[in-house]
CSV table of C-alpha atoms and ligand atoms in Angstrom, one decimal:
chain,number,residue,atom,x,y,z
Z,1,MET,CA,0.0,0.0,0.0
Z,2,MET,CA,1.3,3.5,-0.7
Z,3,THR,CA,0.6,6.9,0.4
Z,4,ASP,CA,0.0,9.6,-2.1
Z,5,GLY,CA,1.1,12.7,-0.2
Z,6,PRO,CA,-0.2,14.6,2.8
Z,7,LEU,CA,-3.3,15.9,1.0
Z,8,THR,CA,-4.5,12.7,-0.5
Z,9,PRO,CA,-5.7,9.5,1.2
Z,10,PRO,CA,-3.6,6.4,1.0
Z,11,ILE,CA,-4.8,4.2,-1.8
Z,12,ASP,CA,-4.2,0.5,-2.3
Z,13,TRP,CA,-3.3,0.8,-6.0
Z,14,THR,CA,-2.6,-2.9,-6.4
Z,15,GLN,CA,-6.1,-3.9,-5.3
Z,16,LEU,CA,-7.6,-1.2,-7.6
Z,17,ARG,CA,-5.6,-2.5,-10.6
Z,18,VAL,CA,-6.9,-6.0,-9.9
Z,19,LEU,CA,-10.5,-4.5,-9.9
Z,20,ARG,CA,-9.8,-2.6,-13.1
Z,21,ASP,CA,-8.6,-5.7,-14.8
Z,22,LEU,CA,-11.7,-7.6,-13.7
Z,23,PHE,CA,-13.9,-4.9,-15.1
Z,24,LEU,CA,-12.0,-4.8,-18.4
Z,25,SER,CA,-12.0,-8.6,-18.8
Z,26,GLY,CA,-15.4,-8.5,-20.6
Z,27,GLU,CA,-16.5,-11.7,-18.8
Z,28,PRO,CA,-19.5,-12.0,-16.6
Z,29,VAL,CA,-18.5,-11.7,-12.9
Z,30,THR,CA,-20.6,-13.8,-10.6
Z,31,GLU,CA,-18.6,-13.4,-7.3
Z,32,ASP,CA,-18.8,-10.5,-4.9
Z,33,TYR,CA,-15.5,-8.8,-5.3
Z,34,TRP,CA,-16.0,-6.0,-2.7
Z,35,SER,CA,-13.6,-7.6,-0.2
Z,36,SER,CA,-13.3,-4.7,2.2
Z,37,GLN,CA,-14.7,-1.3,3.0
Z,38,ARG,CA,-11.2,0.0,2.1
Z,39,LEU,CA,-11.6,-1.2,-1.5
Z,40,LEU,CA,-15.0,0.4,-1.7
Z,41,ARG,CA,-13.6,3.7,-0.5
Z,42,ASP,CA,-10.6,3.5,-2.9
Z,43,TYR,CA,-12.9,2.7,-5.8
Z,44,ASP,CA,-15.3,5.5,-4.8
Z,45,ILE,CA,-12.7,8.3,-5.0
Z,46,THR,CA,-10.9,7.0,-8.1
Z,47,LEU,CA,-12.7,4.8,-10.7
Z,48,GLY,CA,-16.1,5.6,-9.1
Z,49,GLU,CA,-15.4,9.4,-9.3
Z,50,ARG,CA,-14.6,9.0,-13.0
Z,51,ILE,CA,-17.9,7.3,-13.5
Z,52,GLY,CA,-19.4,10.3,-11.6
Z,53,TRP,CA,-18.1,12.6,-14.3
Z,54,LYS,CA,-20.0,10.5,-16.9
Z,55,TRP,CA,-23.2,10.9,-14.7
Z,56,ASP,CA,-22.6,14.7,-14.5
Z,57,ALA,CA,-22.5,14.9,-18.3
Z,58,VAL,CA,-25.6,12.7,-18.7
Z,59,ILE,CA,-27.5,14.7,-16.1
Z,60,GLN,CA,-26.5,17.9,-17.7
Z,61,GLU,CA,-27.8,16.7,-21.0
Z,62,LEU,CA,-31.1,15.6,-19.5
Z,63,GLN,CA,-31.5,19.0,-17.8
Z,64,VAL,CA,-30.7,20.8,-21.1
Z,65,ARG,CA,-33.4,18.7,-22.7
Z,66,GLY,CA,-36.0,19.6,-20.1
Z,67,TRP,CA,-36.1,16.3,-18.1
Z,68,THR,CA,-37.0,16.3,-14.4
Z,69,PRO,CA,-37.5,13.2,-12.3
Z,70,PRO,CA,-41.1,12.0,-12.7
Z,71,SER,CA,-41.1,10.3,-9.3
Z,72,SER,CA,-39.7,11.0,-5.8
Z,73,ARG,CA,-38.5,7.4,-5.5
Z,74,LEU,CA,-35.1,6.6,-6.8
Z,75,TYR,CA,-33.6,3.1,-7.4
Z,76,ASP,CA,-29.9,2.4,-7.9
Z,77,MET,CA,-29.6,-1.1,-9.4
Z,78,GLY,CA,-26.1,-2.7,-9.0
Z,79,CYS,CA,-25.3,0.3,-6.9
Z,80,GLY,CA,-21.7,-0.4,-5.8
Z,81,THR,CA,-20.8,2.7,-3.8
Z,82,GLY,CA,-23.9,4.5,-4.9
Z,83,VAL,CA,-22.2,6.8,-7.4
Z,84,ALA,CA,-25.3,7.0,-9.7
Z,85,ALA,CA,-27.8,7.6,-6.9
Z,86,ARG,CA,-25.6,10.2,-5.2
Z,87,ARG,CA,-25.0,12.1,-8.5
Z,88,MET,CA,-28.8,12.1,-9.1
Z,89,LEU,CA,-29.6,13.3,-5.6
Z,90,LYS,CA,-27.1,16.1,-5.9
Z,91,ALA,CA,-28.3,17.2,-9.3
Z,92,PHE,CA,-32.0,17.3,-8.3
Z,93,PRO,CA,-32.0,18.6,-4.7
Z,94,GLY,CA,-35.3,17.8,-2.9
Z,95,ALA,CA,-36.7,15.8,-5.9
Z,96,PHE,CA,-36.2,12.4,-4.3
Z,97,LYS,CA,-37.6,11.4,-0.9
Z,98,ALA,CA,-36.6,7.8,-0.9
Z,99,VAL,CA,-33.8,5.7,-2.4
Z,100,THR,CA,-33.7,1.9,-2.9
Z,101,LEU,CA,-30.2,0.4,-3.3
Z,102,TRP,CA,-29.8,-3.0,-4.9
Z,103,ASP,CA,-26.6,-5.0,-5.0
Z,104,ARG,CA,-25.5,-8.6,-4.4
Z,105,SER,CA,-22.8,-7.3,-2.1
Z,106,ASP,CA,-23.8,-6.5,1.5
Z,107,ARG,CA,-20.6,-4.5,2.0
Z,108,ALA,CA,-21.4,-2.3,-1.0
Z,109,LEU,CA,-25.0,-1.8,0.2
Z,110,LYS,CA,-23.7,-0.7,3.6
Z,111,TYR,CA,-21.2,1.6,2.1
Z,112,ALA,CA,-23.6,3.3,-0.3
Z,113,LYS,CA,-26.3,3.6,2.4
Z,114,GLN,CA,-23.9,5.3,4.8
Z,115,LYS,CA,-22.6,7.7,2.1
Z,116,ILE,CA,-26.2,8.7,1.1
Z,117,ARG,CA,-27.3,9.1,4.7
Z,118,HIS,CA,-24.3,11.4,5.3
Z,119,GLU,CA,-24.7,13.5,2.1
Z,120,HIS,CA,-28.5,13.6,2.1
Z,121,PRO,CA,-29.8,13.1,5.7
Z,122,PHE,CA,-33.4,13.7,4.8
Z,123,VAL,CA,-33.6,11.0,2.2
Z,124,LYS,CA,-34.9,7.6,3.3
Z,125,VAL,CA,-32.6,4.8,2.2
Z,126,GLU,CA,-33.5,1.1,2.0
Z,127,THR,CA,-31.2,-1.7,0.8
Z,128,VAL,CA,-32.3,-4.9,-1.0
Z,129,ARG,CA,-30.5,-8.1,-2.0
Z,130,GLU,CA,-33.1,-9.3,-4.5
Z,131,CYS,CA,-33.7,-7.6,-7.8
Z,132,PRO,CA,-36.5,-5.1,-7.2
Z,133,THR,CA,-39.5,-4.2,-9.4
Z,134,PRO,CA,-39.0,-0.5,-9.5
Z,135,HIS,CA,-41.9,2.0,-9.8
Z,136,GLY,CA,-39.9,5.2,-9.8
Z,137,VAL,CA,-36.7,6.5,-11.4
Z,138,VAL,CA,-34.1,3.9,-12.0
Z,139,ALA,CA,-30.4,4.6,-12.2
Z,140,LEU,CA,-28.1,1.9,-13.6
Z,141,SER,CA,-24.4,2.3,-13.9
Z,142,HIS,CA,-21.7,-0.1,-15.2
Z,143,VAL,CA,-23.7,-3.2,-14.5
Z,144,LEU,CA,-24.0,-4.7,-18.0
Z,145,THR,CA,-20.2,-5.0,-18.1
Z,146,GLU,CA,-20.3,-7.9,-15.6
Z,147,CYS,CA,-23.8,-9.4,-16.0
Z,148,ALA,CA,-24.4,-12.8,-17.6
Z,149,ASP,CA,-27.1,-12.6,-20.3
Z,150,GLU,CA,-29.8,-14.0,-18.0
Z,151,ASP,CA,-29.0,-11.4,-15.3
Z,152,ALA,CA,-29.2,-8.6,-17.9
Z,153,ALA,CA,-32.5,-10.0,-19.2
Z,154,GLN,CA,-33.9,-10.1,-15.6
Z,155,ILE,CA,-32.9,-6.4,-15.1
Z,156,VAL,CA,-34.5,-5.3,-18.4
Z,157,GLU,CA,-37.7,-7.2,-17.5
Z,158,ALA,CA,-37.8,-5.6,-14.1
Z,159,LEU,CA,-37.7,-2.1,-15.7
Z,160,GLU,CA,-41.1,-2.5,-17.4
Z,161,GLY,CA,-42.9,-0.8,-14.5
Z,162,ALA,CA,-40.4,2.0,-13.9
Z,163,LYS,CA,-41.4,5.7,-14.4
Z,164,ALA,CA,-38.0,6.5,-15.9
Z,165,VAL,CA,-34.7,4.8,-16.5
Z,166,VAL,CA,-31.2,6.4,-16.8
Z,167,TRP,CA,-28.6,3.9,-17.7
Z,168,VAL,CA,-24.9,4.7,-18.1
Z,169,GLU,CA,-22.2,2.2,-19.3
Z,170,PRO,CA,-18.6,2.5,-20.6
Z,171,GLY,CA,-18.4,3.9,-24.1
Z,172,THR,CA,-17.2,0.7,-25.7
Z,173,TYR,CA,-18.6,-1.0,-28.8
Z,174,ALA,CA,-20.0,-3.9,-26.8
Z,175,MET,CA,-21.7,-1.8,-24.2
Z,176,SER,CA,-23.2,0.6,-26.7
Z,177,ARG,CA,-24.6,-2.3,-28.8
Z,178,MET,CA,-26.1,-3.9,-25.6
Z,179,LEU,CA,-27.8,-0.6,-24.7
Z,180,ILE,CA,-29.2,-0.4,-28.2
Z,181,GLU,CA,-30.7,-3.8,-27.6
Z,182,VAL,CA,-32.2,-2.5,-24.3
Z,183,ARG,CA,-33.6,0.6,-26.2
Z,184,GLU,CA,-35.2,-1.6,-28.8
Z,185,ALA,CA,-36.7,-3.9,-26.2
Z,186,LEU,CA,-38.2,-1.1,-24.1
Z,187,ARG,CA,-39.1,1.3,-26.9
Z,188,ASP,CA,-42.8,0.3,-26.9
Z,189,SER,CA,-43.1,0.9,-23.1
Z,190,PHE,CA,-41.2,4.2,-22.8
Z,191,HIS,CA,-40.4,7.4,-24.6
Z,192,VAL,CA,-36.7,7.6,-25.5
Z,193,ARG,CA,-35.4,10.8,-23.9
Z,194,ALA,CA,-31.7,10.7,-24.7
Z,195,PRO,CA,-29.3,10.4,-26.4
Z,196,CYS,CA,-31.7,9.9,-29.3
Z,197,THR,CA,-33.7,12.9,-30.6
Z,198,HIS,CA,-36.4,10.7,-31.9
Z,199,GLN,CA,-38.5,7.6,-31.2
Z,200,ALA,CA,-37.7,5.7,-34.4
Z,201,GLY,CA,-35.6,2.5,-34.6
Z,202,CYS,CA,-31.9,3.0,-33.8
Z,203,GLY,CA,-30.1,4.2,-37.0
Z,204,LEU,CA,-27.1,2.2,-36.0
Z,205,LEU,CA,-29.0,-1.0,-36.7
Z,206,ALA,CA,-29.3,0.0,-40.3
Z,207,GLU,CA,-27.2,-1.8,-42.9
Z,208,GLY,CA,-23.7,-0.5,-43.2
Z,209,MET,CA,-23.6,0.9,-39.7
Z,210,ASN,CA,-22.1,-2.1,-38.0
Z,211,ALA,CA,-18.7,-0.5,-37.5
Z,212,HIS,CA,-20.2,2.3,-35.4
Z,213,TRP,CA,-21.3,2.6,-31.8
Z,214,CYS,CA,-23.1,5.2,-29.8
Z,215,HIS,CA,-20.7,6.9,-27.4
Z,216,HIS,CA,-19.9,10.3,-26.0
Z,217,PHE,CA,-17.2,11.9,-23.9
Z,218,ALA,CA,-17.4,13.4,-20.5
Z,219,PRO,CA,-14.9,16.0,-19.4
Z,220,ALA,CA,-12.9,15.4,-16.2
Z,221,VAL,CA,-13.9,17.7,-13.3
Z,222,ALA,CA,-12.3,21.1,-13.5
Z,223,GLY,CA,-8.7,21.1,-12.2
Z,224,ALA,CA,-8.3,17.3,-12.4
Z,225,HIS,CA,-5.5,17.6,-14.9
Z,226,GLN,CA,-3.5,19.9,-12.6
Z,227,ASN,CA,-4.3,17.9,-9.5
Z,228,PRO,CA,-1.3,15.7,-8.3
Z,229,PHE,CA,-3.7,13.0,-7.0
Z,230,TRP,CA,-5.1,12.5,-10.5
Z,231,GLY,CA,-1.6,12.6,-12.0
Z,232,HIS,CA,-0.8,9.8,-9.6
Z,233,PHE,CA,-4.0,7.9,-10.6
Z,234,ARG,CA,-3.0,8.1,-14.2
Z,235,ARG,CA,0.5,6.7,-13.6
Z,236,GLU,CA,-0.7,4.0,-11.2
Z,237,MET,CA,-3.7,2.9,-13.2
Z,238,ASN,CA,-2.5,3.6,-16.7
Z,239,LEU,CA,-5.9,5.2,-17.4
Z,240,ASP,CA,-6.6,8.6,-18.9
Z,241,ILE,CA,-8.1,11.1,-16.4
Z,242,GLY,CA,-10.5,12.4,-19.0
Z,243,PRO,CA,-12.5,12.9,-21.1
Z,244,VAL,CA,-14.0,9.6,-20.4
Z,245,ALA,CA,-16.1,7.7,-22.9
Z,246,TYR,CA,-19.6,6.6,-22.0
Z,247,SER,CA,-22.7,5.2,-23.6
Z,248,PHE,CA,-26.1,5.9,-22.1
Z,249,LEU,CA,-29.9,5.6,-22.5
Z,250,ALA,CA,-32.6,7.7,-20.9
Z,251,LEU,CA,-36.2,6.5,-21.0
Z,252,ASP,CA,-39.4,8.0,-19.5
Z,253,THR,CA,-43.1,7.2,-19.5
Z,254,LYS,CA,-43.7,10.9,-20.3
Z,255,PRO,CA,-42.8,12.2,-23.8
Z,256,ALA,CA,-40.0,14.6,-24.4
Z,257,PRO,CA,-40.5,18.2,-25.5
Z,258,GLU,CA,-40.6,18.3,-29.3
Z,259,GLU,CA,-37.2,18.7,-30.9
Z,260,PRO,CA,-38.0,18.6,-34.6
Z,261,GLY,CA,-35.1,18.1,-36.9
Z,262,ALA,CA,-32.7,17.7,-34.0
Z,263,SER,CA,-29.4,15.8,-34.4
Z,264,HIS,CA,-27.2,14.2,-31.7
Z,265,LEU,CA,-23.5,13.8,-32.6
Z,266,ILE,CA,-21.9,10.4,-31.9
Z,267,GLY,CA,-18.3,10.1,-30.8
Z,268,ARG,CA,-15.8,12.9,-31.7
Z,269,PRO,CA,-15.5,14.9,-34.8
Z,270,ILE,CA,-12.7,13.8,-37.0
Z,271,ARG,CA,-10.4,16.6,-38.0
Z,272,GLN,CA,-9.3,16.8,-41.7
Z,273,PRO,CA,-7.1,19.7,-43.0
Z,274,LYS,CA,-10.0,21.6,-44.5
Z,275,PHE,CA,-13.1,20.2,-42.8
Z,276,LEU,CA,-14.5,18.2,-39.9
Z,277,ARG,CA,-16.3,14.9,-40.3
Z,278,VAL,CA,-19.0,14.1,-37.7
Z,279,LEU,CA,-21.3,11.1,-37.2
Z,280,SER,CA,-24.8,12.6,-36.8
Z,281,CYS,CA,-27.9,10.8,-35.5
Z,282,GLN,CA,-31.3,12.0,-36.4
Z,283,GLU,CA,-34.8,10.5,-37.0
Z,284,GLU,CA,-34.2,9.6,-40.6
Z,285,ASP,CA,-30.7,8.1,-40.3
Z,286,VAL,CA,-27.2,8.1,-38.8
Z,287,ALA,CA,-25.0,9.9,-41.3
Z,288,GLU,CA,-21.5,11.0,-41.8
Z,289,LEU,CA,-21.6,14.8,-42.4
Z,290,VAL,CA,-18.9,17.3,-43.1
Z,291,ALA,CA,-18.5,20.9,-42.0
Z,292,SER,CA,-16.0,23.0,-43.8
Z,293,ARG,CA,-14.1,25.9,-42.2
Z,294,LYS,CA,-16.7,28.3,-43.8
Z,295,CYS,CA,-19.6,26.7,-41.9
Z,296,PRO,CA,-20.7,29.0,-39.1
Z,297,LEU,CA,-20.8,25.9,-36.7
Z,298,TYR,CA,-17.2,24.8,-37.6
Z,299,ARG,CA,-15.5,26.3,-34.5
Z,300,GLU,CA,-18.2,25.1,-32.2
Z,301,LEU,CA,-18.1,21.6,-33.6
Z,302,LYS,CA,-14.3,21.5,-33.3
Z,303,GLN,CA,-14.7,22.3,-29.5
Z,304,GLU,CA,-16.4,18.9,-29.0
Z,305,LEU,CA,-19.0,20.3,-26.7
Z,306,THR,CA,-21.1,18.1,-24.5
Z,307,PRO,CA,-24.0,17.5,-25.1
Z,308,ALA,CA,-23.6,17.7,-28.9
Z,309,LEU,CA,-27.1,18.5,-29.8
Z,310,TYR,CA,-27.8,20.5,-33.0
Z,311,ARG,CA,-30.3,21.4,-35.6
Z,312,PHE,CA,-28.3,21.3,-38.9
Z,313,GLU,CA,-29.1,22.9,-42.2
Z,314,ARG,CA,-27.7,20.4,-44.7
Z,315,LYS,CA,-27.0,20.2,-48.4
Z,316,LYS,CA,-26.7,16.5,-48.9
Z,317,ASN,CA,-23.9,15.5,-46.5
Z,318,ARG,CA,-22.6,19.0,-45.9
Z,319,ILE,CA,-23.5,21.1,-42.9
Z,320,VAL,CA,-24.0,24.6,-44.2
Z,321,ASP,CA,-25.4,26.2,-41.1
Z,322,GLY,CA,-27.4,25.3,-38.0
Z,323,LYS,CA,-28.0,25.9,-34.3
Z,324,ASN,CA,-26.6,24.5,-31.1
Z,325,LEU,CA,-29.6,23.2,-29.2
Z,326,SER,CA,-27.7,22.9,-25.9
Z,327,CYS,CA,-27.7,26.6,-25.1
Z,328,LYS,CA,-31.4,26.7,-23.9
Z,329,THR,CA,-30.6,27.2,-20.2
K,1,SAM,C1,-18.7,-2.1,-11.8
K,1,SAM,S1,-19.7,-2.1,-10.4
K,1,SAM,C2,-20.5,-0.5,-10.6
K,1,SAM,C3,-21.0,0.1,-9.4
K,1,SAM,C4,-21.7,1.4,-9.5
K,1,SAM,N1,-23.0,1.2,-10.1
K,1,SAM,C5,-20.9,2.4,-10.2
K,1,SAM,O1,-21.3,2.8,-11.4
K,1,SAM,O2,-19.9,2.8,-9.7
K,1,SAM,C6,-21.0,-3.2,-10.6
K,1,SAM,C7,-21.9,-3.5,-9.4
K,1,SAM,O3,-22.9,-4.3,-9.8
K,1,SAM,C8,-23.1,-5.3,-8.8
K,1,SAM,N2,-23.6,-6.5,-9.5
K,1,SAM,C9,-23.1,-7.1,-10.5
K,1,SAM,N3,-23.9,-8.2,-10.9
K,1,SAM,C10,-25.0,-8.2,-10.0
K,1,SAM,C11,-26.1,-9.0,-9.8
K,1,SAM,N4,-26.3,-10.0,-10.7
K,1,SAM,N5,-27.0,-8.7,-8.9
K,1,SAM,C12,-26.8,-7.7,-8.0
K,1,SAM,N6,-25.7,-6.8,-8.1
K,1,SAM,C13,-24.8,-7.1,-9.1
K,1,SAM,C14,-21.7,-5.5,-8.2
K,1,SAM,O4,-21.7,-6.1,-6.9
K,1,SAM,C15,-21.1,-4.1,-8.3
K,1,SAM,O5,-21.4,-3.4,-7.1
């Protein structure tokens, strides 16, 4: 175990690397790996905090798009240290009266419950070991990565009675494609609120789109790149601090405000000497579009803003003008 300096808590980097390797293995994990409170704490302030940045980006997008929680009851399924629930509670103060935490690990449930009690003393917290049938807002975070197919199917089935679902996973090909499957399975029971700007079938399921996946990038929290703790994290874990790639899906029983003609960018723009190439998702298709330096949106597109929500004026595959729809607030 090593100490990271007087201002940062000592972290057991070896244990964290074992955990990271387990998460990256891509195999279902059936054992409870939360072997100590210490590991939960180390995870919470490192890998869990990075996941928190993804939640911040997703919640910011939901807020830009006019979403507010439709129920005062929040569920965090596969809660771990409760990152997802805690980010939601912080972003929507007073909106939630009760939180249900579900995990197979008693240690994780205890840790998450204590953290929420400490940060939000007026919120009622219950913990459950069996998969709940939620009737409120459900947060899911980085659970598909380790679920066997039958566990994933059980979770998706349990979501049918929810009021809203916000599901965040790593921005990998496999996770994006699994979330697309979830979207298609639940599309008849919910309105799709994000990232899609439409209710049609996913354009990435169209012929020729097999190489693509729906992912986005969340910036690190301000100051992280200058913070010695995060420099240490990068060296010890061999992981970038940020931006961090994520895939997500937000569903609600209530329809979204109309966003006619809106597009959501996927991934990052690709810079060419004289133009930018973007992958743009809209109701009719997912299409590769180009913006030349003359396009009024060129500079903005180059900045890779999050959320990347636009209404484009197009001439075939060229973006000639348009509007950033993220500037409503
Ligand atoms: C990678 S961790 C993510 C934790 C947290 N949601 C986050 O984003 O930081 C996955 C969590 O899901 C839990 N989990 C995995 N499979 C599960 C299952 N079949 N039933 C209940 N919990 C499960 C694990 O115990 C672990 O806490």
